[in-house]
Amino acid sequence: MATDKDPYHSRLSNVGEIRSRPDPVIWGDDEKPGPFSRQELEFYKTNGYIKVDGLFADQEIQMCREKFTTLRDKFEEDNRSKKECIVTDNYTSVTEPGSNKVKSIYSPHKILPAVNQLCQDSRLLRRAQQILDSDVYMHHTRLNFKQQFKGTGFYWHSDFETWHVEDGMPRPRSMSCMILMTRNLAQNGALMVIPGSHRHYISCAGPTPDNHWVTSLQYRYTGTPNQEALSHMVQEGGIHHCTGEAGAAFFFDCNLLHSSLANISPWDRMNLFLVYNSLHNQLVAPFGPPKPRPENLGCRDPAWVQPITPLEKPTEY
């Protein structure tokens, strides 16, 4: 359970309290050579995210997108009962509320070689290692599908708030890489972020309901900042739409406030999220509920909590 000694305690008292972040954003020496320039690191440190255009070639993205679409269609065909969440040893599949349309697939790197190689791709991995200043492993991966006219949105939240309280991630020494598999537009529900919000930590209302993770993967109520805190963050940093062409990648801090709107356009939106966590930041007991979320959402398996070796020449895409 969280105590007052935990600077990231949440879902207890002081709901909506805005605290300064005691930990760094760039964990290493920003003078150390790496894929990101000093200017790019400074932008990331200030804003909590950075975009890299054209990181992947059109052919690479097309091959991955075809494999991801095939997997999505298979899951939808198999899930005629419209079960909201299907959990296996190797993946977790989540549907849109009241539908068999797939919203997310968690841990696709365990079932698709293409995703596993993307986790190792040096274009991504070396950037994560540079910011986190350590070897890393995958906290989880997920494919997010926001299908035309059907894809629902997601309310404002910090991933780290959930990962700390429900998974037991000690510090915000983690980051996400979002690879755009299709064009992301404001009109088809592109990710929205509040620049600079990662430099603060906002406590949220609680307590955490039993098995909260099942419903929270479809829509969020617990673990969301109140309107006063959100308004303050937006007044400071504004709201930015993470739009771009397929093949671009966004790297963002685990504590950055973000959300997305529903997709009521005729254009599908598909993104792959890779969540890198420092090997020095492995999960402990949750700081909230007594039981952690399933393995596919927060990795604890020693077989997978291993340093990832950079892959220079992928063969699966």
Short mmCIF file of C-alpha atoms in Angstrom, two decimals:
data_model
loop_
_atom_site.label_atom_id
_atom_site.label_comp_id
_atom_site.label_asym_id
_atom_site.label_seq_id
_atom_site.Cartn_x
_atom_site.Cartn_y
_atom_site.Cartn_z
CA MET A 1 0.00 0.00 0.00
CA ALA A 2 1.10 3.57 -0.60
CA THR A 3 2.45 5.64 2.27
CA ASP A 4 3.23 9.32 2.68
CA LYS A 5 6.84 8.44 1.87
CA ASP A 6 5.78 7.50 -1.65
CA PRO A 7 5.98 10.71 -3.75
CA TYR A 8 3.63 9.14 -6.28
CA HIS A 9 0.86 7.93 -4.01
CA SER A 10 -2.60 8.28 -5.52
CA ARG A 11 -6.21 7.19 -5.04
CA LEU A 12 -5.98 7.97 -1.32
CA SER A 13 -6.27 11.48 0.12
CA ASN A 14 -5.30 14.83 -1.42
CA VAL A 15 -7.25 14.07 -4.58
CA GLY A 16 -6.23 16.38 -7.38
CA GLU A 17 -3.06 17.51 -5.63
CA ILE A 18 -0.45 18.67 -8.16
CA ARG A 19 3.06 17.76 -7.06
CA SER A 20 6.43 18.47 -8.59
CA ARG A 21 8.11 15.42 -10.06
CA PRO A 22 11.14 14.46 -7.92
CA ASP A 23 12.71 12.26 -10.61
CA PRO A 24 14.47 13.31 -13.83
CA VAL A 25 12.98 13.11 -17.32
CA ILE A 26 16.29 12.48 -19.09
CA TRP A 27 17.92 9.93 -16.80
CA GLY A 28 21.41 10.07 -18.24
CA ASP A 29 23.91 12.67 -19.36
CA ASP A 30 22.35 14.64 -22.20
CA GLU A 31 25.88 15.31 -23.47
CA LYS A 32 26.36 11.60 -24.14
CA PRO A 33 26.15 10.75 -27.88
CA GLY A 34 23.01 8.98 -29.08
CA PRO A 35 20.30 9.02 -31.75
CA PHE A 36 18.64 12.09 -30.24
CA SER A 37 20.52 15.37 -30.55
CA ARG A 38 20.94 17.70 -27.58
CA GLN A 39 18.21 19.92 -29.03
CA GLU A 40 15.83 16.98 -29.36
CA LEU A 41 16.55 15.86 -25.79
CA GLU A 42 15.85 19.37 -24.55
CA PHE A 43 12.52 19.39 -26.41
CA TYR A 44 11.62 16.01 -24.89
CA LYS A 45 12.66 17.18 -21.42
CA THR A 46 10.52 20.32 -21.71
CA ASN A 47 7.45 18.90 -23.46
CA GLY A 48 7.44 15.22 -22.51
CA TYR A 49 7.31 13.90 -26.07
CA ILE A 50 9.06 14.14 -29.42
CA LYS A 51 8.10 13.14 -32.95
CA VAL A 52 10.46 11.48 -35.45
CA ASP A 53 9.05 11.67 -38.97
CA GLY A 54 9.71 8.95 -41.53
CA LEU A 55 11.44 6.59 -39.12
CA PHE A 56 10.03 3.61 -41.02
CA ALA A 57 9.79 3.17 -44.78
CA ASP A 58 6.41 2.77 -46.50
CA GLN A 59 7.15 -0.86 -47.35
CA GLU A 60 7.97 -1.70 -43.73
CA ILE A 61 4.77 -0.11 -42.50
CA GLN A 62 2.63 -1.74 -45.18
CA MET A 63 3.92 -5.23 -44.32
CA CYS A 64 3.31 -4.69 -40.61
CA ARG A 65 -0.11 -3.14 -41.16
CA GLU A 66 -1.24 -6.14 -43.22
CA LYS A 67 -0.15 -8.55 -40.48
CA PHE A 68 -1.81 -6.49 -37.77
CA THR A 69 -5.06 -6.18 -39.73
CA THR A 70 -5.14 -9.94 -40.36
CA LEU A 71 -4.70 -10.59 -36.63
CA ARG A 72 -7.43 -8.08 -35.74
CA ASP A 73 -9.88 -9.60 -38.24
CA LYS A 74 -9.19 -13.11 -36.91
CA PHE A 75 -9.87 -12.01 -33.35
CA GLU A 76 -13.12 -10.35 -34.37
CA GLU A 77 -14.24 -13.46 -36.26
CA ASP A 78 -13.46 -15.65 -33.25
CA ASN A 79 -15.20 -13.32 -30.78
CA ARG A 80 -18.78 -13.65 -31.95
CA SER A 81 -19.97 -13.53 -28.32
CA LYS A 82 -18.72 -9.91 -28.05
CA LYS A 83 -16.81 -10.73 -24.89
CA GLU A 84 -15.25 -7.47 -23.65
CA CYS A 85 -11.89 -8.94 -22.67
CA ILE A 86 -10.17 -12.21 -23.65
CA VAL A 87 -7.07 -13.16 -21.65
CA THR A 88 -4.64 -15.92 -22.60
CA ASP A 89 -1.08 -16.69 -21.56
CA ASN A 90 0.31 -14.77 -24.52
CA TYR A 91 -2.06 -11.88 -25.20
CA THR A 92 -5.07 -9.92 -23.98
CA SER A 93 -7.67 -8.75 -26.48
CA VAL A 94 -10.11 -5.93 -25.69
CA THR A 95 -13.18 -4.98 -27.72
CA GLU A 96 -15.09 -1.76 -28.10
CA PRO A 97 -17.98 -1.53 -25.59
CA GLY A 98 -20.94 -3.64 -26.75
CA SER A 99 -19.18 -4.77 -29.91
CA ASN A 100 -16.88 -7.44 -31.28
CA LYS A 101 -14.72 -4.72 -32.87
CA VAL A 102 -11.21 -5.01 -31.47
CA LYS A 103 -10.02 -1.92 -29.61
CA SER A 104 -6.63 -3.17 -28.37
CA ILE A 105 -4.41 -6.25 -28.35
CA TYR A 106 -1.91 -6.38 -25.49
CA SER A 107 1.43 -8.22 -25.74
CA PRO A 108 1.33 -8.83 -29.52
CA HIS A 109 5.13 -9.17 -29.35
CA LYS A 110 4.55 -12.63 -27.85
CA ILE A 111 2.58 -13.88 -30.85
CA LEU A 112 3.84 -11.84 -33.82
CA PRO A 113 7.55 -11.96 -34.76
CA ALA A 114 7.19 -8.59 -36.52
CA VAL A 115 6.25 -6.87 -33.24
CA ASN A 116 8.99 -8.67 -31.34
CA GLN A 117 11.54 -7.42 -33.86
CA LEU A 118 10.13 -3.89 -33.65
CA CYS A 119 10.81 -3.98 -29.91
CA GLN A 120 14.45 -4.75 -30.73
CA ASP A 121 14.76 -2.39 -33.70
CA SER A 122 17.81 -0.21 -33.06
CA ARG A 123 16.00 2.88 -34.39
CA LEU A 124 13.65 2.62 -31.41
CA LEU A 125 15.64 0.76 -28.79
CA ARG A 126 18.69 3.01 -28.82
CA ARG A 127 16.48 6.07 -28.33
CA ALA A 128 14.79 4.45 -25.33
CA GLN A 129 18.17 3.47 -23.87
CA GLN A 130 19.45 7.01 -24.37
CA ILE A 131 16.58 8.64 -22.47
CA LEU A 132 16.32 6.00 -19.73
CA ASP A 133 20.11 5.59 -19.48
CA SER A 134 20.00 1.82 -19.01
CA ASP A 135 19.17 -1.49 -20.56
CA VAL A 136 15.41 -1.89 -20.98
CA TYR A 137 12.72 -4.54 -21.26
CA MET A 138 9.11 -4.40 -22.42
CA HIS A 139 6.63 -3.44 -19.72
CA HIS A 140 4.02 -4.27 -22.34
CA THR A 141 3.18 -3.75 -25.98
CA ARG A 142 -0.21 -3.04 -27.48
CA LEU A 143 -1.88 -2.59 -30.82
CA ASN A 144 -4.54 0.11 -30.73
CA PHE A 145 -7.24 0.05 -33.39
CA LYS A 146 -9.59 2.98 -33.67
CA GLN A 147 -11.82 1.82 -36.50
CA GLN A 148 -13.81 4.12 -38.75
CA PHE A 149 -17.07 5.37 -37.21
CA LYS A 150 -16.72 2.85 -34.32
CA GLY A 151 -13.54 3.67 -32.42
CA THR A 152 -14.16 5.17 -28.98
CA GLY A 153 -11.94 7.68 -27.20
CA PHE A 154 -9.99 7.61 -23.97
CA TYR A 155 -10.13 10.16 -21.15
CA TRP A 156 -7.16 12.16 -19.86
CA HIS A 157 -4.70 10.14 -17.76
CA SER A 158 -1.05 9.52 -16.95
CA ASP A 159 0.08 5.99 -17.75
CA PHE A 160 2.51 6.09 -14.86
CA GLU A 161 -0.28 6.76 -12.35
CA THR A 162 -1.84 3.43 -13.35
CA TRP A 163 1.42 1.56 -13.68
CA HIS A 164 2.54 2.76 -10.25
CA VAL A 165 -0.70 2.13 -8.39
CA GLU A 166 -1.90 -1.04 -10.15
CA ASP A 167 1.31 -2.63 -11.48
CA GLY A 168 3.88 -1.57 -8.87
CA MET A 169 6.22 0.44 -11.13
CA PRO A 170 8.42 2.30 -8.60
CA ARG A 171 9.54 5.38 -10.57
CA PRO A 172 8.70 7.07 -13.88
CA ARG A 173 11.79 5.59 -15.55
CA SER A 174 9.73 4.31 -18.44
CA MET A 175 8.62 5.62 -21.83
CA SER A 176 6.33 4.73 -24.70
CA CYS A 177 7.04 4.65 -28.39
CA MET A 178 3.96 5.05 -30.59
CA ILE A 179 4.50 3.95 -34.20
CA LEU A 180 1.90 5.33 -36.61
CA MET A 181 0.63 2.50 -38.80
CA THR A 182 -1.85 4.73 -40.59
CA ARG A 183 -2.20 8.46 -41.06
CA ASN A 184 -3.17 10.03 -37.72
CA LEU A 185 -5.42 13.07 -37.97
CA ALA A 186 -7.38 15.15 -35.49
CA GLN A 187 -10.46 13.90 -37.36
CA ASN A 188 -9.78 10.18 -36.77
CA GLY A 189 -8.92 10.42 -33.09
CA ALA A 190 -5.21 11.20 -32.97
CA LEU A 191 -3.56 11.11 -29.56
CA MET A 192 -3.72 14.41 -27.66
CA VAL A 193 -1.09 15.39 -25.09
CA ILE A 194 -0.63 18.24 -22.62
CA PRO A 195 2.96 19.42 -23.16
CA GLY A 196 4.89 19.85 -19.92
CA SER A 197 2.39 17.94 -17.79
CA HIS A 198 4.95 15.16 -17.27
CA ARG A 199 6.90 17.46 -14.94
CA HIS A 200 4.07 17.20 -12.39
CA TYR A 201 2.24 14.33 -10.73
CA ILE A 202 -1.49 14.55 -10.06
CA SER A 203 -3.13 12.32 -7.46
CA CYS A 204 -6.47 10.83 -8.51
CA ALA A 205 -9.66 9.70 -6.82
CA GLY A 206 -9.94 6.15 -5.52
CA PRO A 207 -10.14 3.50 -4.29
CA THR A 208 -9.41 1.11 -7.14
CA PRO A 209 -12.36 -1.29 -7.72
CA ASP A 210 -11.75 -5.05 -7.87
CA ASN A 211 -10.71 -6.16 -11.36
CA HIS A 212 -10.68 -2.51 -12.40
CA TRP A 213 -8.26 -3.33 -15.23
CA VAL A 214 -11.01 -5.09 -17.25
CA THR A 215 -13.24 -2.04 -17.66
CA SER A 216 -10.35 0.47 -17.62
CA LEU A 217 -9.05 -0.95 -20.90
CA GLN A 218 -12.30 0.16 -22.56
CA TYR A 219 -12.94 3.43 -20.75
CA ARG A 220 -11.46 5.15 -17.71
CA TYR A 221 -13.11 6.57 -14.61
CA THR A 222 -10.69 5.65 -11.81
CA GLY A 223 -7.16 7.00 -12.18
CA THR A 224 -8.13 10.21 -13.99
CA PRO A 225 -7.22 13.74 -12.84
CA ASN A 226 -10.04 16.04 -11.77
CA GLN A 227 -11.16 18.95 -13.95
CA GLU A 228 -9.45 21.62 -11.85
CA ALA A 229 -6.06 19.92 -12.15
CA LEU A 230 -6.54 19.30 -15.87
CA SER A 231 -7.54 22.91 -16.46
CA HIS A 232 -4.41 24.09 -14.66
CA MET A 233 -2.20 21.80 -16.77
CA VAL A 234 -3.82 22.94 -20.02
CA GLN A 235 -3.46 26.60 -19.05
CA GLU A 236 0.26 25.97 -18.63
CA GLY A 237 0.95 23.73 -21.63
CA GLY A 238 -2.02 23.74 -23.98
CA ILE A 239 -3.16 20.68 -25.94
CA HIS A 240 -1.23 19.17 -28.86
CA HIS A 241 -2.56 16.66 -31.41
CA CYS A 242 0.01 13.97 -32.27
CA THR A 243 -0.78 13.87 -35.98
CA GLY A 244 1.41 12.51 -38.74
CA GLU A 245 1.92 10.14 -41.61
CA ALA A 246 2.33 6.37 -41.32
CA GLY A 247 5.94 5.56 -40.51
CA ALA A 248 6.39 8.38 -38.01
CA ALA A 249 7.03 7.60 -34.34
CA PHE A 250 6.26 9.53 -31.17
CA PHE A 251 8.33 8.94 -28.05
CA PHE A 252 6.69 10.15 -24.85
CA ASP A 253 7.30 10.11 -21.12
CA CYS A 254 5.22 7.67 -19.07
CA ASN A 255 3.86 10.50 -16.91
CA LEU A 256 2.67 12.73 -19.76
CA LEU A 257 -1.08 13.44 -19.62
CA HIS A 258 -2.77 12.25 -22.79
CA SER A 259 -6.17 11.29 -24.21
CA SER A 260 -7.96 10.80 -27.51
CA LEU A 261 -11.37 11.47 -29.02
CA ALA A 262 -13.67 9.01 -30.77
CA ASN A 263 -13.16 8.26 -34.44
CA ILE A 264 -16.35 9.25 -36.26
CA SER A 265 -14.49 9.69 -39.54
CA PRO A 266 -14.35 7.22 -42.48
CA TRP A 267 -10.60 6.68 -41.88
CA ASP A 268 -9.20 3.90 -39.69
CA ARG A 269 -6.48 4.75 -37.19
CA MET A 270 -3.97 2.06 -36.16
CA ASN A 271 -0.98 2.53 -33.86
CA LEU A 272 1.52 0.24 -32.17
CA PHE A 273 2.68 1.14 -28.65
CA LEU A 274 5.95 -0.23 -27.26
CA VAL A 275 6.45 0.50 -23.57
CA TYR A 276 10.10 0.38 -22.54
CA ASN A 277 10.97 0.15 -18.84
CA SER A 278 14.41 0.41 -17.28
CA LEU A 279 15.84 -2.79 -15.84
CA HIS A 280 16.53 -0.68 -12.73
CA ASN A 281 12.79 -0.01 -12.43
CA GLN A 282 11.32 -3.51 -12.32
CA LEU A 283 7.85 -3.97 -10.86
CA VAL A 284 7.28 -4.53 -7.16
CA ALA A 285 4.01 -5.08 -5.27
CA PRO A 286 1.27 -2.66 -6.42
CA PHE A 287 1.05 0.61 -4.51
CA GLY A 288 -2.76 0.34 -4.49
CA PRO A 289 -4.80 -2.87 -4.90
CA PRO A 290 -3.40 -6.09 -3.41
CA LYS A 291 -3.21 -7.92 -6.75
CA PRO A 292 -1.30 -6.63 -9.79
CA ARG A 293 -2.83 -6.52 -13.24
CA PRO A 294 -2.26 -9.55 -15.50
CA GLU A 295 1.16 -10.32 -16.93
CA ASN A 296 0.22 -9.12 -20.43
CA LEU A 297 -0.39 -5.62 -19.03
CA GLY A 298 2.58 -5.41 -16.67
CA CYS A 299 5.47 -7.80 -17.25
CA ARG A 300 6.99 -9.65 -14.29
CA ASP A 301 8.00 -12.93 -15.90
CA PRO A 302 11.79 -13.32 -15.51
CA ALA A 303 11.92 -14.88 -18.97
CA TRP A 304 10.76 -11.56 -20.45
CA VAL A 305 12.34 -9.15 -17.95
CA GLN A 306 15.64 -9.34 -19.79
CA PRO A 307 17.78 -6.69 -21.50
CA ILE A 308 16.76 -6.28 -25.12
CA THR A 309 19.56 -6.56 -27.66
CA PRO A 310 19.44 -4.04 -30.53
CA LEU A 311 18.53 -5.49 -33.91
CA GLU A 312 20.13 -3.65 -36.81
CA LYS A 313 18.56 -5.53 -39.73
CA PRO A 314 15.02 -6.78 -39.07
CA THR A 315 13.83 -9.62 -41.28
CA GLU A 316 10.09 -9.70 -40.49
CA TYR A 317 9.12 -6.36 -42.02
#
